[in-house]
Tab-separated table of C-alpha atoms in Angstrom:
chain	number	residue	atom	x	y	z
A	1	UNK	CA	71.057	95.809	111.231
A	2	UNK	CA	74.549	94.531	110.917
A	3	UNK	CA	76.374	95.624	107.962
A	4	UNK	CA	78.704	93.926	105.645
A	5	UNK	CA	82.032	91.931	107.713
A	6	UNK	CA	84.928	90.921	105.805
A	7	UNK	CA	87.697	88.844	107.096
A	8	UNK	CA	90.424	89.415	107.759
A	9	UNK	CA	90.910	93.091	107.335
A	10	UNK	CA	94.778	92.622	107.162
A	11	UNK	CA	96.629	90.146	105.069
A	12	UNK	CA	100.516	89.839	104.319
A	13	UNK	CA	101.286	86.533	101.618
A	14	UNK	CA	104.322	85.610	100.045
A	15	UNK	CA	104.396	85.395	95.759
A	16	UNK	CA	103.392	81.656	95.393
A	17	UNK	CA	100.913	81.358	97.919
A	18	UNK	CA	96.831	81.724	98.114
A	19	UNK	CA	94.697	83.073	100.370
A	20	UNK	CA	90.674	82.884	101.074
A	21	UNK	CA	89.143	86.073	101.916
A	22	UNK	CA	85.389	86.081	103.371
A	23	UNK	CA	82.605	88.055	103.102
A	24	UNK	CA	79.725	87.930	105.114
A	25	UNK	CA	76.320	90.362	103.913
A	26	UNK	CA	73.948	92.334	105.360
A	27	UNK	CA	71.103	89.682	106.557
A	28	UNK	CA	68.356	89.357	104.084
A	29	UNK	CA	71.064	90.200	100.781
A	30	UNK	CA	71.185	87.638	98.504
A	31	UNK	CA	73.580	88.684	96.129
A	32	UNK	CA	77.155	89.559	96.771
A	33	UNK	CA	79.875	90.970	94.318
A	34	UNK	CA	83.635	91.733	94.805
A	35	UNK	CA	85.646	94.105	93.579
A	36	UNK	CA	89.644	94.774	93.720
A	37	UNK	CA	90.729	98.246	94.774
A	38	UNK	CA	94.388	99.645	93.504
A	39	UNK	CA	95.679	103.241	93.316
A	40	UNK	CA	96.399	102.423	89.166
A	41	UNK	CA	93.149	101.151	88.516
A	42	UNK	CA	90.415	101.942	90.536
A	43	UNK	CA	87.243	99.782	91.614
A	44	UNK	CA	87.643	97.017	89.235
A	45	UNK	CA	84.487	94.186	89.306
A	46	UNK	CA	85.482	90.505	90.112
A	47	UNK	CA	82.080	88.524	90.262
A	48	UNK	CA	78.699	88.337	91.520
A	49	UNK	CA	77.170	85.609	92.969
A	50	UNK	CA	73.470	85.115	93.371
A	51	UNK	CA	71.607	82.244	95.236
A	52	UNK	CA	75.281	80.322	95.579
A	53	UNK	CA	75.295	80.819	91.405
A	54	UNK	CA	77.749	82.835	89.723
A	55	UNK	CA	75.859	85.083	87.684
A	56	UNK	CA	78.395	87.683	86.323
A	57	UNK	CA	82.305	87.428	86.137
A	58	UNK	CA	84.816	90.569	85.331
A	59	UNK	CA	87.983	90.254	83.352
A	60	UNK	CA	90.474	88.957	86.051
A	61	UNK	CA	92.376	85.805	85.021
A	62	UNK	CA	91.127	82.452	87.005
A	63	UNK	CA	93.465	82.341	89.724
A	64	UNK	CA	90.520	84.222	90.872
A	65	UNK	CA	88.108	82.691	91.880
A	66	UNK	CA	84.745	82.568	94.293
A	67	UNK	CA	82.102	80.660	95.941
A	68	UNK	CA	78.366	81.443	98.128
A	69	UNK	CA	77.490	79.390	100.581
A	70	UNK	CA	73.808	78.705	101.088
A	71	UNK	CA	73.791	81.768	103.700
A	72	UNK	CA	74.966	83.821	101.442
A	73	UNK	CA	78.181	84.068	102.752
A	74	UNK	CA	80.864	84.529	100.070
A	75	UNK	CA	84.874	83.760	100.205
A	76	UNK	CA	86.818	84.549	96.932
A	77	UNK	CA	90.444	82.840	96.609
A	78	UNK	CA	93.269	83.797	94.531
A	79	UNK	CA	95.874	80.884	94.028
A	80	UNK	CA	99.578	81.813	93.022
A	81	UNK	CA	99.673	85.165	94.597
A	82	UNK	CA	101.525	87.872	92.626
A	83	UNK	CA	102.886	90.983	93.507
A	84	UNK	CA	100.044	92.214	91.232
A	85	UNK	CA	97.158	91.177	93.314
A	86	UNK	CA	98.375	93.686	96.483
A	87	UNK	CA	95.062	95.476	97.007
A	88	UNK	CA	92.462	96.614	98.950
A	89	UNK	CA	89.194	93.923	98.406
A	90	UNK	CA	86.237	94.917	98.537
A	91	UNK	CA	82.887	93.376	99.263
A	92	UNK	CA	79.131	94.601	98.360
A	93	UNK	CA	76.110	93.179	98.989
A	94	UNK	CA	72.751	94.147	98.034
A	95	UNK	CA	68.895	92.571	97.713
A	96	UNK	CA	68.906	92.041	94.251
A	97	UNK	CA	68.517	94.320	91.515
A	98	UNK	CA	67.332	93.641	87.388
A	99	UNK	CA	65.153	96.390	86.671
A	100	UNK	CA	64.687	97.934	90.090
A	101	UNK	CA	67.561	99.261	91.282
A	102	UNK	CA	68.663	98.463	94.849
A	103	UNK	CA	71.582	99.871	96.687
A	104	UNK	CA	75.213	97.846	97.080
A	105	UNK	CA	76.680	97.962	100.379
A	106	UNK	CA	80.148	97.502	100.996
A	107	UNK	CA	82.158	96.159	103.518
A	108	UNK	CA	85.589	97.725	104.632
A	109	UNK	CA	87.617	95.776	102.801
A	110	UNK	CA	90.247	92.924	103.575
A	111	UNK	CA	93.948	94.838	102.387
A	112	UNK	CA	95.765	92.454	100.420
A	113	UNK	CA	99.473	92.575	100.576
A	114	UNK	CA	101.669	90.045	98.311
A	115	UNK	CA	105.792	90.472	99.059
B	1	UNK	CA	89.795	104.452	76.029
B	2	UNK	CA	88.048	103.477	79.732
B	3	UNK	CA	84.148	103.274	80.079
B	4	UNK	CA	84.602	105.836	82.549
B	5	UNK	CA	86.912	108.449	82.881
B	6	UNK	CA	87.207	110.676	86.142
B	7	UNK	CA	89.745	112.957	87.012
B	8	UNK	CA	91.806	112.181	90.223
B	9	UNK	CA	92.597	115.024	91.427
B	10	UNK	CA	93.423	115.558	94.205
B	11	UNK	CA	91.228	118.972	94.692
B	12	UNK	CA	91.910	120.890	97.492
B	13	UNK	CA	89.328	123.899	98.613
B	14	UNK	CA	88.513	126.057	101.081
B	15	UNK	CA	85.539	125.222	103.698
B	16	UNK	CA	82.115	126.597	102.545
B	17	UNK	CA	83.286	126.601	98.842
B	18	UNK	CA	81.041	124.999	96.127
B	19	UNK	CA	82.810	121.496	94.892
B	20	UNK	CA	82.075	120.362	91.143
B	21	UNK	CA	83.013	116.512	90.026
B	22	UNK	CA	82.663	114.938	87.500
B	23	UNK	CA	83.068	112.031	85.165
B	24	UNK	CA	82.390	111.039	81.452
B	25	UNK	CA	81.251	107.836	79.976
B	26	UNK	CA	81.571	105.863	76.567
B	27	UNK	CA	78.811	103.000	76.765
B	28	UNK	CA	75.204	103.950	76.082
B	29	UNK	CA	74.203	101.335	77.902
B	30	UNK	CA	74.501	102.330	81.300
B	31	UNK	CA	71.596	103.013	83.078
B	32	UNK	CA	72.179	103.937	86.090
B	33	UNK	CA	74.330	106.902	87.212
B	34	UNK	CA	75.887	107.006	90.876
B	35	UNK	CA	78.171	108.658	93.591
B	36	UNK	CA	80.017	107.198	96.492
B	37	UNK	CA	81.954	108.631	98.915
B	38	UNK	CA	85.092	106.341	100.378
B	39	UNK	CA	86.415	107.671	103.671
B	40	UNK	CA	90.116	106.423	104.721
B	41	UNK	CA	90.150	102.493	105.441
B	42	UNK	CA	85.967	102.687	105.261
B	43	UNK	CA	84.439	100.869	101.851
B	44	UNK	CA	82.286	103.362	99.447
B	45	UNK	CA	78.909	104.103	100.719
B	46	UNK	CA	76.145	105.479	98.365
B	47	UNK	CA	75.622	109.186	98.932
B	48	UNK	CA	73.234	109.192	95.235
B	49	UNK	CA	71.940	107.738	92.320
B	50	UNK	CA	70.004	108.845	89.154
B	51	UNK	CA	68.393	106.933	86.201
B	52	UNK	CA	67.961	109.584	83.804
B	53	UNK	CA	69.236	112.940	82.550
B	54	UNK	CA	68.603	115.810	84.734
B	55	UNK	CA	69.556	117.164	87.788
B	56	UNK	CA	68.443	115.369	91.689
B	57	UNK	CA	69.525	117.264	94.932
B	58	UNK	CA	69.721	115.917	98.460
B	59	UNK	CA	70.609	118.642	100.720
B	60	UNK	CA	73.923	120.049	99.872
B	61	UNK	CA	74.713	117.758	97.213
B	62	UNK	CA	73.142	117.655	93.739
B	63	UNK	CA	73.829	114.806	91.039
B	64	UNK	CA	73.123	116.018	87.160
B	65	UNK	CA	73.543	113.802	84.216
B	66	UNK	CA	73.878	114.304	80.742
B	67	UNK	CA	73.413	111.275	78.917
B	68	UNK	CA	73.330	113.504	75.672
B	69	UNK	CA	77.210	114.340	76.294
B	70	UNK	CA	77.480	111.178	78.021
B	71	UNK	CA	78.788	113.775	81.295
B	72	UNK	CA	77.422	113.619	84.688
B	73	UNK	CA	78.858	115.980	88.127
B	74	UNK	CA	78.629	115.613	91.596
B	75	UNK	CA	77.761	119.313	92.970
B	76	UNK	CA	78.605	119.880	96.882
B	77	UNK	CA	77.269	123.488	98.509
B	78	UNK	CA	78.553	124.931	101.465
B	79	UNK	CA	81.671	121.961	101.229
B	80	UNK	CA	82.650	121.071	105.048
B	81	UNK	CA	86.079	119.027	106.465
B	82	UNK	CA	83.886	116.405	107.127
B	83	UNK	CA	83.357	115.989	103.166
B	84	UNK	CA	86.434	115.209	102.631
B	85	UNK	CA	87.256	111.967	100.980
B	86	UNK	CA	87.638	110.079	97.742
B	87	UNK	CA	84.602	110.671	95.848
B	88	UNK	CA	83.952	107.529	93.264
B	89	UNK	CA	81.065	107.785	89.901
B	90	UNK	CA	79.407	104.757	89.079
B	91	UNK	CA	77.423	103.209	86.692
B	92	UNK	CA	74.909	100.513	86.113
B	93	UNK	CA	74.428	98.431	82.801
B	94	UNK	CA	72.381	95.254	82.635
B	95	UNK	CA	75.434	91.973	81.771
B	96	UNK	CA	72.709	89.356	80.975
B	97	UNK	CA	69.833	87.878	82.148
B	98	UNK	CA	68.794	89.138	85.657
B	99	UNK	CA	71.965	90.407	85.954
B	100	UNK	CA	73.944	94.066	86.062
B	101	UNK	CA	77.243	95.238	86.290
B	102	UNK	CA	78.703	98.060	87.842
B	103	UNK	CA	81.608	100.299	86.480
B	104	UNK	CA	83.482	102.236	88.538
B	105	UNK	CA	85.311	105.819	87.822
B	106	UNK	CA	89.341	106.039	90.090
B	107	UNK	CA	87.698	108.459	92.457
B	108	UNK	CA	88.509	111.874	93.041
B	109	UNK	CA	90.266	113.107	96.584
B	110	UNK	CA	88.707	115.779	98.112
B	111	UNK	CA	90.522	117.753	100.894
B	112	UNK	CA	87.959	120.866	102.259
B	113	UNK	CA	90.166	123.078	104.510
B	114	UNK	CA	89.166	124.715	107.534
């Protein structure tokens, strides 16, 4: 079974600028989250979405932002780049999971930098 | 004061010595109680998880949680160079309906020398 692909692994933007990063799960997963990666503040949670429904949303402002597409495949965008958002994202996707848990996978990440 | 607190080390020891990690939590919700391991340029993978307090091995790692002291650890035996990497904790609370949140710990680097 194929795991979790992200594209593209490398990304260099300019301040200003936004950028679509994709995320494509494990066949079968219907939910997927992301998560931003930084040395300063760990795994931080953006959003999950379910079914092409966004069902939970961390505290990131709303030039973040996300969509599922009826494959499941996710992209999250994040419009007027700052030097801020230079980070490794992150990926997971997983069956489900209310009561039951079920394991997240992740993907290797697409590294984010913003000069 | 963070949900979850974990200590970043980075911890250095020798090959075949006994590793201890651990993190501390504020929220009684959480439910869930997990490890990752993140190898360079790899995303985390799930090496464990527990629901309650007690202690769960799997080969030369065992997971114990505390929810009492709101403290769980990350115990590897017999520590090899191919365990090193940035160990993450994890938890699990329920954020509405059918739907959960995880919370993430900074990880802690672990380099086991040959």
């Amino acid at each position: 079974k194929a795991g979790v692909t992200q594209t593209p692994r490398y990304l260099i933007k300019t301040r200003g600028q936004q950028v679509t990063l994709s995320c494509s799960p494990i066949s079968g997963h219907r939910s997927v989250s992301w998560y931003q990666q930084t040395p300063g503040q760990g795994l931080q949670f953006l959003f999950e979405y379910f079914s092409e429904t966004q069902r939970n949303k961390g505290n990131f402002p709303g030039r973040f932002s996300g969509r599922q597409f009826s494959n499941s495949r996710s992209e999250m965008n994040v419009s007027t780049l700052e030097l801020g958002d230079s980070a490794l994202y992150l990926c997971a996707s997983s069956l489900a999971g209310t009561e039951v848990f079920y394991e997240q996978y992740f993907g290797p990440g697409t590294r984010l930098t913003v000069t | 004061q963070k949900e979850v607190e974990q200590d970043p080390g980075p911890l250095s020891v020798p090959e075949g010595a006994i590793v201890s990690l651990n993190c501390t939590y504020s929220n009684s919700a959480f439910q869930y109680f997990m490890w990752y391991r993140q190898y360079s340029r790899k995303g985390p993978e799930l090496l464990m998880y527990t629901y309650s307090s007690g202690n769960k091995e799997d080969g030369r790692f065992t997971a114990q949680v505390d929810k009492s002291s709101k403290y769980i650890s990350l115990f590897i035996r017999d520590s090899q160079p191919s365990d090193s990497a940035t160990y993450l904790c994890a938890m699990r609370r329920r954020s509405g309906a059918g739907s959960y949140q995880l919370t993430f710990g900074k990880g802690t680097k672990l380099s086991v020398i040959p």
